[in-house]
């Protein structure tokens, strides 16, 4: 197989895959989605009620805030489920030396 045919084969696989991702993202959060009534939200102990924290950012959701050193979601994929956890203010979700994502202080005085 030549280099050009390998590249062509790769694009034949990659293009439909990326097109499907873009289409799914557009379908999930249509302009009309926020016109629907939001479901009732009841937060559990340790969670915080937040406006516009749902998938399309038009309904409330419950968020658990994480402290320094706690494991956190490494990536929020657009079109995927919204995170139910976030690092507290002043902390960021960063990869540590073990390859784990944890809430880390990004301030000057750690």
Tab-separated table of C-alpha atoms in Angstrom:
chain	number	residue	atom	x	y	z
A	1	UNK	CA	0.000	0.000	0.000
A	2	UNK	CA	1.420	3.379	-0.937
A	3	UNK	CA	1.542	6.399	1.304
A	4	UNK	CA	-1.143	8.216	-0.700
A	5	UNK	CA	-3.559	5.297	-0.520
A	6	UNK	CA	-2.906	4.983	3.235
A	7	UNK	CA	-3.748	8.638	3.737
A	8	UNK	CA	-6.868	8.286	1.585
A	9	UNK	CA	-7.984	5.236	3.605
A	10	UNK	CA	-7.443	7.163	6.838
A	11	UNK	CA	-9.591	10.051	5.588
A	12	UNK	CA	-12.312	7.619	4.496
A	13	UNK	CA	-12.587	6.495	8.109
A	14	UNK	CA	-11.908	9.807	9.843
A	15	UNK	CA	-14.233	12.084	7.854
A	16	UNK	CA	-17.506	10.177	8.542
A	17	UNK	CA	-16.528	9.817	12.200
A	18	UNK	CA	-15.910	13.554	12.657
A	19	UNK	CA	-19.063	14.387	10.703
A	20	UNK	CA	-21.100	12.134	13.010
A	21	UNK	CA	-19.646	13.839	16.097
A	22	UNK	CA	-20.486	17.299	14.747
A	23	UNK	CA	-24.016	16.209	13.820
A	24	UNK	CA	-24.637	14.612	17.217
A	25	UNK	CA	-23.472	17.777	18.963
A	26	UNK	CA	-25.831	19.905	16.874
A	27	UNK	CA	-28.762	17.577	17.600
A	28	UNK	CA	-28.209	17.528	21.368
A	29	UNK	CA	-28.506	21.268	22.014
A	30	UNK	CA	-30.974	22.602	19.489
A	31	UNK	CA	-32.220	26.194	19.940
A	32	UNK	CA	-35.641	24.870	21.043
A	33	UNK	CA	-34.266	22.683	23.850
A	34	UNK	CA	-34.272	25.515	26.397
A	35	UNK	CA	-37.923	26.297	25.667
A	36	UNK	CA	-38.967	23.025	27.330
A	37	UNK	CA	-39.718	23.041	31.071
A	38	UNK	CA	-36.811	21.949	33.252
A	39	UNK	CA	-37.144	18.870	35.454
A	40	UNK	CA	-37.308	19.415	39.209
A	41	UNK	CA	-33.864	19.215	40.801
A	42	UNK	CA	-33.300	17.976	44.350
A	43	UNK	CA	-29.689	18.089	45.466
A	44	UNK	CA	-28.226	15.539	47.843
A	45	UNK	CA	-26.196	16.454	50.908
A	46	UNK	CA	-22.830	17.864	49.828
A	47	UNK	CA	-24.127	19.073	46.453
A	48	UNK	CA	-24.834	22.659	45.400
A	49	UNK	CA	-27.806	23.762	43.307
A	50	UNK	CA	-26.556	25.699	40.267
A	51	UNK	CA	-28.582	27.486	37.616
A	52	UNK	CA	-27.750	26.646	33.991
A	53	UNK	CA	-25.484	23.695	34.872
A	54	UNK	CA	-27.345	21.143	32.744
A	55	UNK	CA	-26.236	19.635	29.439
A	56	UNK	CA	-27.342	22.569	27.252
A	57	UNK	CA	-26.848	25.114	30.045
A	58	UNK	CA	-30.517	26.042	30.296
A	59	UNK	CA	-31.669	24.062	33.361
A	60	UNK	CA	-30.397	23.815	36.925
A	61	UNK	CA	-28.314	20.870	38.157
A	62	UNK	CA	-26.589	19.686	41.321
A	63	UNK	CA	-22.808	20.032	41.482
A	64	UNK	CA	-20.412	18.545	44.037
A	65	UNK	CA	-17.463	20.869	44.621
A	66	UNK	CA	-14.114	19.166	45.084
A	67	UNK	CA	-11.339	20.217	47.448
A	68	UNK	CA	-7.591	20.378	46.801
A	69	UNK	CA	-6.170	16.924	46.051
A	70	UNK	CA	-9.496	15.292	45.151
A	71	UNK	CA	-9.776	13.473	41.816
A	72	UNK	CA	-11.623	15.478	39.169
A	73	UNK	CA	-12.959	14.918	35.651
A	74	UNK	CA	-10.064	15.358	33.239
A	75	UNK	CA	-12.051	16.306	30.181
A	76	UNK	CA	-15.500	17.580	29.354
A	77	UNK	CA	-16.393	16.454	25.863
A	78	UNK	CA	-18.666	18.866	24.034
A	79	UNK	CA	-22.007	17.151	23.547
A	80	UNK	CA	-21.298	14.659	26.320
A	81	UNK	CA	-22.898	14.668	29.736
A	82	UNK	CA	-22.231	17.731	31.875
A	83	UNK	CA	-19.834	17.252	34.760
A	84	UNK	CA	-21.476	16.652	38.131
A	85	UNK	CA	-18.295	17.646	39.954
A	86	UNK	CA	-16.095	20.741	39.747
A	87	UNK	CA	-13.004	21.947	41.560
A	88	UNK	CA	-13.683	24.699	44.096
A	89	UNK	CA	-12.899	28.292	43.153
A	90	UNK	CA	-9.136	28.884	42.999
A	91	UNK	CA	-8.474	25.257	42.031
A	92	UNK	CA	-8.023	23.721	38.595
A	93	UNK	CA	-8.240	20.120	37.431
A	94	UNK	CA	-4.656	19.283	36.446
A	95	UNK	CA	-2.720	16.085	35.799
A	96	UNK	CA	-0.288	15.191	38.598
A	97	UNK	CA	2.976	13.217	38.431
A	98	UNK	CA	1.034	9.915	38.728
A	99	UNK	CA	-1.051	10.741	35.656
A	100	UNK	CA	-4.180	11.338	37.752
A	101	UNK	CA	-6.320	14.447	37.415
A	102	UNK	CA	-6.752	16.197	40.760
A	103	UNK	CA	-7.916	19.610	41.948
A	104	UNK	CA	-4.770	21.703	42.224
A	105	UNK	CA	-4.213	25.211	43.533
A	106	UNK	CA	-3.256	27.540	40.715
A	107	UNK	CA	-2.669	30.457	43.058
A	108	UNK	CA	0.683	32.011	43.970
A	109	UNK	CA	0.546	30.903	47.644
A	110	UNK	CA	-0.021	27.168	47.432
